[in-house]
Every structure is written in C-alpha cells, then in structure tokens.
Coordinates of C-alpha atoms in Angstrom, one line a residue:
Chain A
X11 CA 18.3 19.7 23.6
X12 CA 16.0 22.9 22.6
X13 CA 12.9 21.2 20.8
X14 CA 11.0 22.4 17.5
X15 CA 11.4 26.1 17.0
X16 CA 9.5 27.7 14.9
X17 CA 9.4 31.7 14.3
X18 CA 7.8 34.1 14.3
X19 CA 5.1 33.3 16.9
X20 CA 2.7 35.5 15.2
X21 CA 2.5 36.9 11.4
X22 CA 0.2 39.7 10.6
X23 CA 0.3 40.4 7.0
X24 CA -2.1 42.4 4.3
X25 CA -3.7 40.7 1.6
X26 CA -1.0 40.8 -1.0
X27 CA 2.1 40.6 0.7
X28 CA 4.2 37.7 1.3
X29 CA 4.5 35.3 4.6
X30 CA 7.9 33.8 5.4
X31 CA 7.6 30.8 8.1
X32 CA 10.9 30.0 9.9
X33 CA 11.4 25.9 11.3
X34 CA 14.1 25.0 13.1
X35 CA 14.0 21.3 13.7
X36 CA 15.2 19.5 16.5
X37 CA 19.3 18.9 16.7
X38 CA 19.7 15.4 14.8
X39 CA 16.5 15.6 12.8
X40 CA 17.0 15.6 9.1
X41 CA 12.8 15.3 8.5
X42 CA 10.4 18.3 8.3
X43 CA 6.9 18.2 7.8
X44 CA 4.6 21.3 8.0
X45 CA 1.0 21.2 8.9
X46 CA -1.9 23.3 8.8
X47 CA -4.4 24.0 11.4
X48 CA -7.7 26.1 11.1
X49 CA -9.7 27.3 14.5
X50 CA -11.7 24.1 15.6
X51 CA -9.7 21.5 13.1
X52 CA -7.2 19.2 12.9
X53 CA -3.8 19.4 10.9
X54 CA -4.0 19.0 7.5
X55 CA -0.5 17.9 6.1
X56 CA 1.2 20.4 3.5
X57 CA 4.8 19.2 2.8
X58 CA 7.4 17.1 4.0
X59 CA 11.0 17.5 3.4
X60 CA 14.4 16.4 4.3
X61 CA 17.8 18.6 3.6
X62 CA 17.4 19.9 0.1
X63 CA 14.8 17.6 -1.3
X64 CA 11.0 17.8 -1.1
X65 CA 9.4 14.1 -0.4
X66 CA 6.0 14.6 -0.5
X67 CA 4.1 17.9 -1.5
X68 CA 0.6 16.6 -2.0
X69 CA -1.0 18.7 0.9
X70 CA 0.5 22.5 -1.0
X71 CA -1.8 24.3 -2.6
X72 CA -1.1 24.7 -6.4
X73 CA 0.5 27.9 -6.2
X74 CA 1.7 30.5 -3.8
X75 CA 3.0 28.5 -1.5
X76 CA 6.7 27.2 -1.9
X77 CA 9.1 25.3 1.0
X78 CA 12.8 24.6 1.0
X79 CA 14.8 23.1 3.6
X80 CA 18.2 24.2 3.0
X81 CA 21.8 22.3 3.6
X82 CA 22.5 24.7 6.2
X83 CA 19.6 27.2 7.9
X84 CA 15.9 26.5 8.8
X85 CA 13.6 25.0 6.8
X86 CA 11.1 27.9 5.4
X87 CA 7.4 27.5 4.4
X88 CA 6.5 30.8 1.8
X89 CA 3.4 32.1 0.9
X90 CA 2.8 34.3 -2.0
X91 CA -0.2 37.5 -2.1
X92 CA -2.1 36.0 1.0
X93 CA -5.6 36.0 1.0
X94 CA -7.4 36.1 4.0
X95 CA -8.1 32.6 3.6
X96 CA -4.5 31.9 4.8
X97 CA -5.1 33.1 8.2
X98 CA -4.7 29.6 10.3
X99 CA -1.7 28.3 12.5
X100 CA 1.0 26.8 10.9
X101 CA 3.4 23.6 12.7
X102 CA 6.4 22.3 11.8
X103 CA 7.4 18.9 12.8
X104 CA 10.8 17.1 12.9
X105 CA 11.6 13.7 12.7
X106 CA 15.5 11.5 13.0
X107 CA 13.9 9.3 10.4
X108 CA 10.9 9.0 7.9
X109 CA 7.7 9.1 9.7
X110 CA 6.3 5.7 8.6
X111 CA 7.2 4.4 12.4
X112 CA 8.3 7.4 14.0
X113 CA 6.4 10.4 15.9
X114 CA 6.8 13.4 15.4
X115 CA 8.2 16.3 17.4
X116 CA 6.2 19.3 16.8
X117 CA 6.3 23.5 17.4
X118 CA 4.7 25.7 18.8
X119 CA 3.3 26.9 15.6
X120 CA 3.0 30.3 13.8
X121 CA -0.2 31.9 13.9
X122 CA -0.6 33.7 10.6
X123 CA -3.3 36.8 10.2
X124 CA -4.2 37.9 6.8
X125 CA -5.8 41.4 7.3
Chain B
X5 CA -8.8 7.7 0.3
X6 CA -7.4 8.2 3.8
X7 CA -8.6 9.6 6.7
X8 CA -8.8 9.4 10.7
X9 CA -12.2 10.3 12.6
X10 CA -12.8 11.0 15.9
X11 CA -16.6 9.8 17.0
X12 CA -17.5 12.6 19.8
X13 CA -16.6 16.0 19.3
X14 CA -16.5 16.6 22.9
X15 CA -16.2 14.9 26.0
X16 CA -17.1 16.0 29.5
X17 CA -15.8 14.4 32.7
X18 CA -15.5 14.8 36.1
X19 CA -12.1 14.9 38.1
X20 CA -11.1 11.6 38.6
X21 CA -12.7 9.8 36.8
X22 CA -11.4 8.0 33.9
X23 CA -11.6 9.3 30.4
X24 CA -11.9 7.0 27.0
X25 CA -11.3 8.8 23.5
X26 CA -12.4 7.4 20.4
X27 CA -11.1 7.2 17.0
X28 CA -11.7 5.6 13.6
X29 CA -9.8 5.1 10.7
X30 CA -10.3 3.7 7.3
X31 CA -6.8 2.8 6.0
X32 CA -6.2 -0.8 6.7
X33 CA -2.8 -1.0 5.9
X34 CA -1.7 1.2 8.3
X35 CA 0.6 -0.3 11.0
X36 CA 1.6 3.1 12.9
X37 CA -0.7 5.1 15.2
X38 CA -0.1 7.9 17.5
X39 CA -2.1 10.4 20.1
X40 CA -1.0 13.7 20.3
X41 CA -2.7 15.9 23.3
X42 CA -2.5 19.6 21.6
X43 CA -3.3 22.9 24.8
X44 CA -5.0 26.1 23.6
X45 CA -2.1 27.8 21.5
X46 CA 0.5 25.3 21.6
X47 CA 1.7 22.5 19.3
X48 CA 0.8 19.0 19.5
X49 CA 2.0 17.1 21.9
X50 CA 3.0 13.7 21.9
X51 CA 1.2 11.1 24.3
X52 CA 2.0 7.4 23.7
X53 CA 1.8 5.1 20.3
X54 CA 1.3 1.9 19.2
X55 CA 2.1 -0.2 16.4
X56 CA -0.2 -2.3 14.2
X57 CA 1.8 -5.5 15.9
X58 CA 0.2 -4.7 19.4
X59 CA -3.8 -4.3 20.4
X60 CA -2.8 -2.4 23.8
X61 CA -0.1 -0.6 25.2
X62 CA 0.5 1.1 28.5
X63 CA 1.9 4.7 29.5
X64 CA 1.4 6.6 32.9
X65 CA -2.2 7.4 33.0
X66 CA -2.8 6.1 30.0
X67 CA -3.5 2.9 27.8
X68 CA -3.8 3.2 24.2
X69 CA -6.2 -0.1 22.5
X70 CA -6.2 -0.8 19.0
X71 CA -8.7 -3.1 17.1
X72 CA -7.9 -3.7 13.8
X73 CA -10.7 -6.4 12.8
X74 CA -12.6 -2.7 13.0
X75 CA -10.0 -0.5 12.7
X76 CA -10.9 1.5 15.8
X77 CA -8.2 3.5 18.4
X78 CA -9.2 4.2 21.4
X79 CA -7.4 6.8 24.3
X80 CA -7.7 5.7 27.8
X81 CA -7.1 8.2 30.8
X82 CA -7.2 7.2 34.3
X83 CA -7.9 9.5 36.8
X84 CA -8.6 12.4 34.9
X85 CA -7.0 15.6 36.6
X86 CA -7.8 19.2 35.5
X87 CA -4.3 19.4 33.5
X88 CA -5.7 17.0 31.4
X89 CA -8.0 19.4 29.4
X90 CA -6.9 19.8 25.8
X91 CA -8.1 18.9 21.8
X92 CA -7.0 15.1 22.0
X93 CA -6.1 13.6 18.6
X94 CA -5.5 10.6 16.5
X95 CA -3.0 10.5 13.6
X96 CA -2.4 7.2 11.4
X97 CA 1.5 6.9 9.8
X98 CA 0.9 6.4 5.9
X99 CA 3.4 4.6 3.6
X100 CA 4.5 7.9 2.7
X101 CA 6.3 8.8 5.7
X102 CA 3.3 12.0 6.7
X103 CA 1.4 11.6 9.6
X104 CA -2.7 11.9 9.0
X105 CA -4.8 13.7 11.6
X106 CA -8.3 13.2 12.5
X107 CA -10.3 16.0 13.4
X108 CA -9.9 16.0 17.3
X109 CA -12.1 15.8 20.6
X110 CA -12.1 18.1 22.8
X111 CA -11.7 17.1 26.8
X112 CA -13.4 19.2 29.3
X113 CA -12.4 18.0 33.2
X114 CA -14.6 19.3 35.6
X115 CA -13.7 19.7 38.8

C-alpha cells in the first residue's frame, strides 16, 4: 500500500510563473490537507479537502493560491506569480476520515524555489 | 486563538539515555493529540497519540503524558539511539478536522 505521494520533489520557478503541486493520497483516503513549512518552522495548515469539496480554507492566502481535489486524479495545490516569498516545502497529508480523531499520513513534501 | 508550543528549542542528549520533549497548548477543548518525528527533508512522521480520555500511553521506546489540568504534552524516549535525531513535534486535532502544529524541538543524540 504505496503511502502519500506527492510530486514533483523539487519546484524551481521565476517570480511570475505559476507552481502546480501534485498529491496523491493514500489508497482509501478521501481527506487531504496541505501544509506549509518554512526552514526552522513548523507546518502551518493551508487547506483541507475531501473529493470535490473544499472543508476548511482558512490557512490560504487571499489570492494566488487555489486547490482542488478532483473526483478522479490527485489533489493539486496552485500558486499564481510566485514571489520569492513562496519558497518553503509544501506537505500533503491524507486521512480515511476527518482529522478530529485521526492522524494523519503525510509526504515527502515539495520543496518549492522561487528564483 | 489556537496554538501548540514547544518549551525548548533544542535538546541535547547522550546515547542512551532517555529523552523528554515538551509541549504546551492553549486550546482546552481539544481531546486529540499527536507527535510526529519529521528527518531532514522528509515529511512528518507519525510517532504515537493519545486522546483527551487518557493522561499516558505507551509505544516502543516511547510514552506519551498528557496533563490537562495544565494542558501540557509531554514526549518520552527511552534509550535514546542515534536514529533518534530529528525536529520532534506536537500537533493538537481542532473541531475542524486540521491538525495544528507547534513550532518543533529539535533532538541532537550524541554518541
């Protein structure tokens, strides 16, 4: 049973262009949460999402940033004109249920440079 | 609002001997609570939980302790081994379904 994947490993992107984030969660998991992580910090939550619906978006910046979690395919975290201050790792997590009294299984995380 | 602290930033111990990790949090109602042991360029990792129901519970190597009169966590490791050495961290479930993470500590085993 392959765990949390999450592509690509690492994003390097200019200032300006867009950053797609792939998630694949793990077989039987309808949940996805992404979370972001700068250099010395913990995850900050961003979004959580089951199959076509978001739940709970209060950690997304305003704008430029979007998520979906289609019916079929992996769940995708966007990012519009990065800035530089984008640049952090980004994990996906999956869950069979909501995560009130469940853990989470997360990724290895996408490491996304903004140049 | 919410939020999970740890108390010491880092925490340096010697092989073998046992390791405690602290945490605080400040949401009262929260009856979920997980460690997650994250390695240098990998995704967290999940290490034992407890629910609000319990003040201690048991894995290999470790024992998880949670005191709710002052909402304190705390991460036991027994005989620390090298392998050990990672960003240990503390995450509270909310009634929302999202995990919240406190800022980390850091465990350096010296051998």
């Amino acid at each position: 049973n392959a765990g949390v994947m999450q592509n690509p490993r690492h994003l390097v992107r200019r200032r300006g262009q867009e950053a797609r984030l792939r998630c694949s969660p793990m077989k039987g998991h309808s949940h996805v949460y992404w979370y972001r992580q700068l250099p010395e910090e913990g995850l900050k939550f961003m979004v959580y999402l089951q199959k076509e619906n978001i739940i709970d978006e209060s950690g997304m910046p305003k704008e430029r940033f979007s998520a979906e979690f289609p019916k079929e395919g992996p769940s995708i975290l966007r990012i519009q004109q990065v800035v530089r201050g984008d640049s952090a790792a980004y994990f996906c997590a999956s869950s069979p249920r909501q995560a009130t009294n469940e853990k989470l299984f997360f990724g290895s995380g996408t490491q996304l440079s903004v140049l | 609002g919410e939020s999970v602290g740890l108390h010491l930033p880092t925490l340096s111990v010697q092989e073998g001997d046992n390791s405690i990790i602290n945490c605080a949090y400040s949401n009262s109602a929260s009856d979920y609570f997980i460690w997650y042991k994250q390695e240098s360029g990998k995704g967290p990792q999940f290490i034992i939980d407890i629910r609000s129901n319990m003040d201690k519970r048991q894995g290999q190597r470790v024992t998880v302790l949670l005191n709710k009169t002052v909402k304190h966590l705390s991460l036991q490791i027994a005989a620390t081994q090298p392998g050990d050495s990672a960003v240990y961290f503390c995450a509270e479930s909310s009634n929302t379904g999202k995990l919240i993470f406190g800022q980390g500590t850091t465990l350096q085993v010296k051998p």
